[in-house]
PDB file of C-alpha atoms in Angstrom:
ATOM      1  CA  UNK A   5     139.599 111.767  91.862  1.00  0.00           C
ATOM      2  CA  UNK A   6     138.267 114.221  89.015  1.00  0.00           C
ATOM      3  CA  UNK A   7     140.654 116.773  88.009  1.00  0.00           C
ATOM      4  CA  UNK A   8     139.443 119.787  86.158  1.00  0.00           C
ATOM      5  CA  UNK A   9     141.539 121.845  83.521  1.00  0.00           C
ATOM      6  CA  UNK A  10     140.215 124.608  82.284  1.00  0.00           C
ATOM      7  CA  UNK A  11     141.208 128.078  79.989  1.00  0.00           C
ATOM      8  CA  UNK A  12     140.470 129.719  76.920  1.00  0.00           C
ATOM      9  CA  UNK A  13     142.210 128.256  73.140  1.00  0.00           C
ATOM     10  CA  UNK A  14     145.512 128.022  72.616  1.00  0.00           C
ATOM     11  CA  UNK A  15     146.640 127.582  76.560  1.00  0.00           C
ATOM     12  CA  UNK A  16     147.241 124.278  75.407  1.00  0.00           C
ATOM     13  CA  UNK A  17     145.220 122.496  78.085  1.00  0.00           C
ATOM     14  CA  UNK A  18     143.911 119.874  75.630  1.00  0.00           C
ATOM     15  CA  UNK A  19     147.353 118.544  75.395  1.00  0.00           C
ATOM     16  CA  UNK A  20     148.086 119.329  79.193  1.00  0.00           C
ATOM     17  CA  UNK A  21     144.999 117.528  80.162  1.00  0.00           C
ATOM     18  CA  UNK A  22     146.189 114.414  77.995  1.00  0.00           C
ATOM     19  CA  UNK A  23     149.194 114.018  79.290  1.00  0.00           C
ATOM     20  CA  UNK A  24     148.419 114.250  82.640  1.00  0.00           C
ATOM     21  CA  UNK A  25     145.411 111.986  82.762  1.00  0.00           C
ATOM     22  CA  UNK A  26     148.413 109.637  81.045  1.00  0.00           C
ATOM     23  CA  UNK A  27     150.878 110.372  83.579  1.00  0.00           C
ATOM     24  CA  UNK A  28     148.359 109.278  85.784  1.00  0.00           C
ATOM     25  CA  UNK A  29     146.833 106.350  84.492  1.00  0.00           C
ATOM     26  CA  UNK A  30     143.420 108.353  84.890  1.00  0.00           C
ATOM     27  CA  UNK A  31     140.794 108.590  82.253  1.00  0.00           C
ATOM     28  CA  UNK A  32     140.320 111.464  79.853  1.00  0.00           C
ATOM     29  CA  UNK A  33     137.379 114.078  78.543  1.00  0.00           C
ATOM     30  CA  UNK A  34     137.644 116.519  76.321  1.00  0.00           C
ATOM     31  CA  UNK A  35     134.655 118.451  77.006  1.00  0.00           C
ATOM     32  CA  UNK A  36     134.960 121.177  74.032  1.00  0.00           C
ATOM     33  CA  UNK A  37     135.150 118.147  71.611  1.00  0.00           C
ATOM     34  CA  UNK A  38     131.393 117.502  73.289  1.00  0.00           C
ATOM     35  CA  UNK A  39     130.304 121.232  72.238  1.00  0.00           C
ATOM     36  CA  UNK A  40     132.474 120.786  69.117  1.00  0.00           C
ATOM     37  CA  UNK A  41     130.333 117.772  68.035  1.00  0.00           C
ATOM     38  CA  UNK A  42     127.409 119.618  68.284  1.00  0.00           C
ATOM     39  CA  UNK A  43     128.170 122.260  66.277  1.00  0.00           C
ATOM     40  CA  UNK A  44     129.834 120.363  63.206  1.00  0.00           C
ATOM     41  CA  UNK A  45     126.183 118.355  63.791  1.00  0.00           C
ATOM     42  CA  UNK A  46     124.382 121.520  63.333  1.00  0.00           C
ATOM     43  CA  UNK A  47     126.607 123.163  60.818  1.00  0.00           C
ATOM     44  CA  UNK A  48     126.226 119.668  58.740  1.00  0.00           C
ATOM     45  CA  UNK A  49     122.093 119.643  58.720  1.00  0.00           C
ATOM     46  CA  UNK A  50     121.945 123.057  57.526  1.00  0.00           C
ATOM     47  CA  UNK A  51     120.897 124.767  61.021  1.00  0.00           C
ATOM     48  CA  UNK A  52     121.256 128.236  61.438  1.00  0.00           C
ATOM     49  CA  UNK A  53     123.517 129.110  64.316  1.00  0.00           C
ATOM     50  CA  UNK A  54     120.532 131.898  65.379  1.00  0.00           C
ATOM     51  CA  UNK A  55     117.755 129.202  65.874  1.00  0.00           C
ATOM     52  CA  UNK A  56     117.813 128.050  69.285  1.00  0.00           C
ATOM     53  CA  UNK A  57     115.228 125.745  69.147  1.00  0.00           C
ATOM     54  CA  UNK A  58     116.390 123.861  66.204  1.00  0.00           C
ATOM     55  CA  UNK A  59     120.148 124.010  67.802  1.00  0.00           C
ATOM     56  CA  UNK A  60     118.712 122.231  71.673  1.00  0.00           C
ATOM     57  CA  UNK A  61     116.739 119.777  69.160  1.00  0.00           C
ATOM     58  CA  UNK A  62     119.677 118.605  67.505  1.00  0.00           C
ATOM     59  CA  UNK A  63     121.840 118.557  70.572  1.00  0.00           C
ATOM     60  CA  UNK A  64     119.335 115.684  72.175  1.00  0.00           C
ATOM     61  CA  UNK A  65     119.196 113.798  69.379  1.00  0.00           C
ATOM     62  CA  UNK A  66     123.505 113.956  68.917  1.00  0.00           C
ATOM     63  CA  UNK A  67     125.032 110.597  70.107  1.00  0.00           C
ATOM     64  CA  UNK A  68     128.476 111.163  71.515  1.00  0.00           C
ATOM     65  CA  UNK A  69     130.838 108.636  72.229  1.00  0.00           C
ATOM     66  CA  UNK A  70     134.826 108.629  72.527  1.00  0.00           C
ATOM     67  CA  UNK A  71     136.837 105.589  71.703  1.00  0.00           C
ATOM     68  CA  UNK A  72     140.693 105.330  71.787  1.00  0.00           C
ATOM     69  CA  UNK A  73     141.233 109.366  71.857  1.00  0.00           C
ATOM     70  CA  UNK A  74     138.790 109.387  68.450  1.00  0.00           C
ATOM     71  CA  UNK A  75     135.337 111.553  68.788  1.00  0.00           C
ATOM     72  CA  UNK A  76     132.445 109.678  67.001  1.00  0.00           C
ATOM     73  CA  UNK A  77     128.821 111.629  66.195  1.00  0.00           C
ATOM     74  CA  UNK A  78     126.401 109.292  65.668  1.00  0.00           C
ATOM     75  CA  UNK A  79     128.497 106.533  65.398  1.00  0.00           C
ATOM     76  CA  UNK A  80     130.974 108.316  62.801  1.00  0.00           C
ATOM     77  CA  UNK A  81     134.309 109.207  63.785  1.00  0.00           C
ATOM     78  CA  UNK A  82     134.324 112.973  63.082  1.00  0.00           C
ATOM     79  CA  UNK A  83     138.371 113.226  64.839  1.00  0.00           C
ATOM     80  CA  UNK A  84     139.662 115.698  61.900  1.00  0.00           C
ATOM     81  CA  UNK A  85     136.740 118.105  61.440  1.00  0.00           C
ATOM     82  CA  UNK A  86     136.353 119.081  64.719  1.00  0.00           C
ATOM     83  CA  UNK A  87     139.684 121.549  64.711  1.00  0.00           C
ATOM     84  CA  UNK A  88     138.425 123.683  61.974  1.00  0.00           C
ATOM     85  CA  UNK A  89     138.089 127.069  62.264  1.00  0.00           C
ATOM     86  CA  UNK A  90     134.396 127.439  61.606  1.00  0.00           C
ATOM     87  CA  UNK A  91     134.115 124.690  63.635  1.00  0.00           C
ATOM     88  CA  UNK A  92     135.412 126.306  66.700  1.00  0.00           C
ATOM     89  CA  UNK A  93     133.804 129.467  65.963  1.00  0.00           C
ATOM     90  CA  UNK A  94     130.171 127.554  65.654  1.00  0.00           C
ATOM     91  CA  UNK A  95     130.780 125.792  69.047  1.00  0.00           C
ATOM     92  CA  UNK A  96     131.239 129.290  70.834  1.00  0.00           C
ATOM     93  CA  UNK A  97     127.921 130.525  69.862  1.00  0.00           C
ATOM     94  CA  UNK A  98     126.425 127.073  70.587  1.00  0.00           C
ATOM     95  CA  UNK A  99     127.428 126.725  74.346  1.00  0.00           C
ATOM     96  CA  UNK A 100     125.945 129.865  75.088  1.00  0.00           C
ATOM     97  CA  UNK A 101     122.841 128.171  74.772  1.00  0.00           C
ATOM     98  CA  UNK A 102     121.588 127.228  78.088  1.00  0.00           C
ATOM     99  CA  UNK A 103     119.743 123.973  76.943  1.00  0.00           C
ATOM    100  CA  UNK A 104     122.507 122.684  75.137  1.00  0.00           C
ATOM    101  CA  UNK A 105     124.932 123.483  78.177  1.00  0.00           C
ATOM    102  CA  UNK A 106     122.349 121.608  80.262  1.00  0.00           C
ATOM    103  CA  UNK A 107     122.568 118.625  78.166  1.00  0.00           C
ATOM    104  CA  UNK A 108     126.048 118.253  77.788  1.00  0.00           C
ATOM    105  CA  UNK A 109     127.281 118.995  81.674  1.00  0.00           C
ATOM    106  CA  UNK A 110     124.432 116.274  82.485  1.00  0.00           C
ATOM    107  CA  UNK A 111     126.044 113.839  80.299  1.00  0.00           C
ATOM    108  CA  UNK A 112     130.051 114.905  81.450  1.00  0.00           C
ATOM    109  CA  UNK A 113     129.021 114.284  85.074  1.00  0.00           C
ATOM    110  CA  UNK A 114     127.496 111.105  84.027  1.00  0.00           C
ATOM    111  CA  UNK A 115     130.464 109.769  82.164  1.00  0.00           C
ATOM    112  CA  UNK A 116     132.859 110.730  85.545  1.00  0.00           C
ATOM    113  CA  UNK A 117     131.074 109.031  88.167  1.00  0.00           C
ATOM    114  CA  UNK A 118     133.262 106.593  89.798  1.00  0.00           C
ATOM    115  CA  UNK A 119     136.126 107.353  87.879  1.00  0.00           C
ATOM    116  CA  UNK A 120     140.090 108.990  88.574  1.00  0.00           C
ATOM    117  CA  UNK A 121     139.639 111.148  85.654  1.00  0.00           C
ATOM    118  CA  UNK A 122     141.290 114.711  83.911  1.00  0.00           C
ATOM    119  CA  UNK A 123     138.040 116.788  82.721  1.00  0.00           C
ATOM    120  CA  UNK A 124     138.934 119.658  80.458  1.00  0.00           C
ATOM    121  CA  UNK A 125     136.813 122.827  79.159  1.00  0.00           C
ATOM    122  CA  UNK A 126     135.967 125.684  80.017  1.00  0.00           C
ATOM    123  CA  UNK A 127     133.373 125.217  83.273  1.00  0.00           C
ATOM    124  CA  UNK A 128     134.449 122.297  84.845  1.00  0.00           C
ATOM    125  CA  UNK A 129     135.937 123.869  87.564  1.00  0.00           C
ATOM    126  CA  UNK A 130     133.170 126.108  88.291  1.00  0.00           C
ATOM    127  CA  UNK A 131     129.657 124.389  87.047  1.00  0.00           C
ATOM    128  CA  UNK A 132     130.538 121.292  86.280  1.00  0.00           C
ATOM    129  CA  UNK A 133     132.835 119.485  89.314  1.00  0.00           C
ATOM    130  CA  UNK A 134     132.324 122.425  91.844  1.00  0.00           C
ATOM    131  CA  UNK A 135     133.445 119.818  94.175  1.00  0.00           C
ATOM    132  CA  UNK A 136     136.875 118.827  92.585  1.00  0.00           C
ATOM    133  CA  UNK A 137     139.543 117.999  94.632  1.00  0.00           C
ATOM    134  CA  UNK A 138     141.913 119.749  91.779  1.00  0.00           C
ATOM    135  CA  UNK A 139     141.061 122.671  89.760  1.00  0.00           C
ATOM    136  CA  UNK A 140     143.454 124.445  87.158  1.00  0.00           C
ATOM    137  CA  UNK A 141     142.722 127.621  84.926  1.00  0.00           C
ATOM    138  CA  UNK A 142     145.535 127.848  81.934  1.00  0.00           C
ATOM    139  CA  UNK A 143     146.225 131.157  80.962  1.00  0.00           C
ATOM    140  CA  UNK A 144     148.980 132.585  78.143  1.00  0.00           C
ATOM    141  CA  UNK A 145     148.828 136.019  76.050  1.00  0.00           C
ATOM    142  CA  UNK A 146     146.812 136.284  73.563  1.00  0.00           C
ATOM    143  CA  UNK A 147     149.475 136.260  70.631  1.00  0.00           C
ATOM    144  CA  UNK A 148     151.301 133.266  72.135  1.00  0.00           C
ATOM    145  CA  UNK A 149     147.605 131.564  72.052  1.00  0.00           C
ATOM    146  CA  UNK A 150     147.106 132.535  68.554  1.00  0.00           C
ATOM    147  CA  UNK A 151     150.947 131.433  67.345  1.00  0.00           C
ATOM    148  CA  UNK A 152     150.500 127.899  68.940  1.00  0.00           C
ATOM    149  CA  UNK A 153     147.094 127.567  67.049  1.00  0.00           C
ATOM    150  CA  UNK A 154     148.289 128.756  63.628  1.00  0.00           C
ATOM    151  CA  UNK A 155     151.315 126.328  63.873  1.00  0.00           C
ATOM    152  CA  UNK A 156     148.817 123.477  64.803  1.00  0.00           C
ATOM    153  CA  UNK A 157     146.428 124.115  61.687  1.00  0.00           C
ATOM    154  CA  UNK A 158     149.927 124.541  59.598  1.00  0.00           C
ATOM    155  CA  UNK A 159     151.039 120.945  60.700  1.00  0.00           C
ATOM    156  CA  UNK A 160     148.099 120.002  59.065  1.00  0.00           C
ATOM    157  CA  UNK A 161     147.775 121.298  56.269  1.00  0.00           C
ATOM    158  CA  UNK A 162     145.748 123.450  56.517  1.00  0.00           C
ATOM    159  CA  UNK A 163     145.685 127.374  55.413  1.00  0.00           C
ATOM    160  CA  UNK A 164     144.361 130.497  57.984  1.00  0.00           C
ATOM    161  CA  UNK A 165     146.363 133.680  58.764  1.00  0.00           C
ATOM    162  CA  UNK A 166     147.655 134.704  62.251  1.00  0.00           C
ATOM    163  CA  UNK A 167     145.750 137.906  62.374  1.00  0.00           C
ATOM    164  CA  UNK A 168     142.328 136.054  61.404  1.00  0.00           C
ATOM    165  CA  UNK A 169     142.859 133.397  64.066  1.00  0.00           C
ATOM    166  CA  UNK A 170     143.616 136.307  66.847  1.00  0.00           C
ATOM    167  CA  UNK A 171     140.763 138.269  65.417  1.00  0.00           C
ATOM    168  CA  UNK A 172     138.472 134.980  65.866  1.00  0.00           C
ATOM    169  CA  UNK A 173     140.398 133.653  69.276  1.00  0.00           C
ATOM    170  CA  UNK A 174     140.023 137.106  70.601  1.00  0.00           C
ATOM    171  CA  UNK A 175     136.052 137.365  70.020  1.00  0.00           C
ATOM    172  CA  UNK A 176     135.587 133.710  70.825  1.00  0.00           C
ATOM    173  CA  UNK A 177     137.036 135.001  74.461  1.00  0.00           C
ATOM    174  CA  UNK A 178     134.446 137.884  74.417  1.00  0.00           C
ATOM    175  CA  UNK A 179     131.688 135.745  74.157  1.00  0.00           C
ATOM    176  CA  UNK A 180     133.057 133.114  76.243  1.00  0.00           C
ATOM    177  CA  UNK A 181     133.808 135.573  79.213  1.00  0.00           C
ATOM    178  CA  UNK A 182     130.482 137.309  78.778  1.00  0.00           C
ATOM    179  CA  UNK A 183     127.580 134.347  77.879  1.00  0.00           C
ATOM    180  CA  UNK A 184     125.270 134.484  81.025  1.00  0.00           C
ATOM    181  CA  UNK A 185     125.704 130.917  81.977  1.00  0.00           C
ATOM    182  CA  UNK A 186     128.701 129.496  82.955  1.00  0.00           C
ATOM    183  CA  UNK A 187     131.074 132.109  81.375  1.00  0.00           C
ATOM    184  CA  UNK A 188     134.641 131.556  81.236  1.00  0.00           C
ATOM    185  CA  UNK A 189     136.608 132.543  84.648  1.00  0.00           C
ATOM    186  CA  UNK A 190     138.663 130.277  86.686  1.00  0.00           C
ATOM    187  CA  UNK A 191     136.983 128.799  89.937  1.00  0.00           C
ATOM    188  CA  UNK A 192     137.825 130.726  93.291  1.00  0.00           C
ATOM    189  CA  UNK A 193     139.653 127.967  94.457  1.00  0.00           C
ATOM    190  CA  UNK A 194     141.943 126.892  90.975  1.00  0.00           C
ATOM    191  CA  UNK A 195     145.068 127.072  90.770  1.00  0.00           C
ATOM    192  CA  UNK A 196     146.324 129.897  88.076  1.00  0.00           C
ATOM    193  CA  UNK A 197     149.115 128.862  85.442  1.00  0.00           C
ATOM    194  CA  UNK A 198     150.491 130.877  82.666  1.00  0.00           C
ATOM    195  CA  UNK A 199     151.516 128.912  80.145  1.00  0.00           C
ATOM    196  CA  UNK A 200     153.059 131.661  78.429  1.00  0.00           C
ATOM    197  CA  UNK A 201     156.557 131.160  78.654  1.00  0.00           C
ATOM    198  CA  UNK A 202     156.464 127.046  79.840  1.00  0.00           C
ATOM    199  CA  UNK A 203     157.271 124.149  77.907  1.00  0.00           C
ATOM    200  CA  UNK A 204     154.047 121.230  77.932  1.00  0.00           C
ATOM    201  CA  UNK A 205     156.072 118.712  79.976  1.00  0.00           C
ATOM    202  CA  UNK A 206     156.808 121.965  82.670  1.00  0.00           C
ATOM    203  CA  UNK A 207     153.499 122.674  82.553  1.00  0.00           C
ATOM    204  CA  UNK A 208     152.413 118.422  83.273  1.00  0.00           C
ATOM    205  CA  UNK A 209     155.065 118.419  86.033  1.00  0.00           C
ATOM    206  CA  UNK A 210     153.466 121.145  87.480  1.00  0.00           C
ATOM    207  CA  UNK A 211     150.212 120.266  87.777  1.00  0.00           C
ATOM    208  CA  UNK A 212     150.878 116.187  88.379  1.00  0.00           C
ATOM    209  CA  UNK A 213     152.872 117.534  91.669  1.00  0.00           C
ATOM    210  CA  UNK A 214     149.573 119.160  92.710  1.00  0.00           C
ATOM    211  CA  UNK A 215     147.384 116.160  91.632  1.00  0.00           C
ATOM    212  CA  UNK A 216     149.410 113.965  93.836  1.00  0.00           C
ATOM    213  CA  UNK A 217     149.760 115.947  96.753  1.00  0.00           C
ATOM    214  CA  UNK A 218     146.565 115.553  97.207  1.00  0.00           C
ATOM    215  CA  UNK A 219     146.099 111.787  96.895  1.00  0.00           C
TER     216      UNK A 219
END
């Protein structure tokens, strides 16, 4: 069974999407980490994020491969850059390039045939697994989003204000909701949760019960 989790940042369907695939003894794939590897590829050969053409040559030439929860480009596990800001804010502006969404939906409904597997991003529900026998959309207000994204860089060290990261979530959401292919909205037939004011393991328990109602 594929399972499809979907939402903007900060919803925390990455760690949803984990834990249920866990729960479940299914497989996991985190699709952003897919557009996120693309965009640390073409932020690291000196690409501008306006040239199209250069952007949809470097996304067929970028190897992506995941191995015990770790992301590896090329054969180089690139795990801790892919949650940086810029990084995040490069891979918004390259999925709304049609090519390089073409390439990388091609290659997330090759690596789910067959499988029981928890697919998270942001079209998986609607372009992606249209078929899916589950479909969740995460929501949560904005400055919860932005809170439980500025404690997550903290934990790591690392140093960004609240009010940038809301700034940047909040126009990372424009551009998501408007790009002209596959924009971010939750499929007519997912199941809406606001993860505003629920815990992670609420939130798992939640959607497991659906999963398995359906088995």
């Amino acid at each position: 069974m594929i399972v499809t989790i979907d939402g903007p940042a900060g919803t925390g369907k990455s760690t949803v999407a984990r834990r249920l695939a866990d729960s479940l003894g299914y497989e996991y794939l985190d699709t952003g980490a897919m557009y996120r590897m693309v965009a640390f590829h073409v932020v690291s050969k000196g690409v501008s994020l306006t040239d199209s053409s250069a952007i949809e040559a470097v996304a067929e030439e970028t190897q992506i491969d995941f191995r015990n929860g770790d992301a590896y480009l090329n054969g180089t596990d690139v795990s801790g850059e892919l949650r940086q800001p810029d990084v995040a804010v490069a891979a918004s502006m390259v999925a709304q390039i049609p090519r390089v969404r073409e390439i990388l939906v091609q290659r997330q409904q090759e690596i789910a045939v067959g499988r029981d597997i928890v697919c998270e991003g942001r079209d998986q529900g609607t372009v992606v697994f249209p078929k899916a026998r589950c479909k969740f959309f995460l929501t949560a207000s904005p400055e919860i989003r932005a809170e439980r994204r500025l404690g997550e860089f903290t934990s790591q060290g690392k140093k960004v204000s609240y009010d940038q990261l809301l700034e940047e979530q909040n126009e990372r959401d424009r551009r998501d909701e408007n790009r002209e292919v596959a924009p971010l909205r939750p499929a007519d037939d997912a199941e809406l949760v606001d993860t505003t004011e629920l815990s992670i393991d609420e939130v798992v328990e939640r959607l497991k019960s659906q999963v398995q109602s359906k088995l």
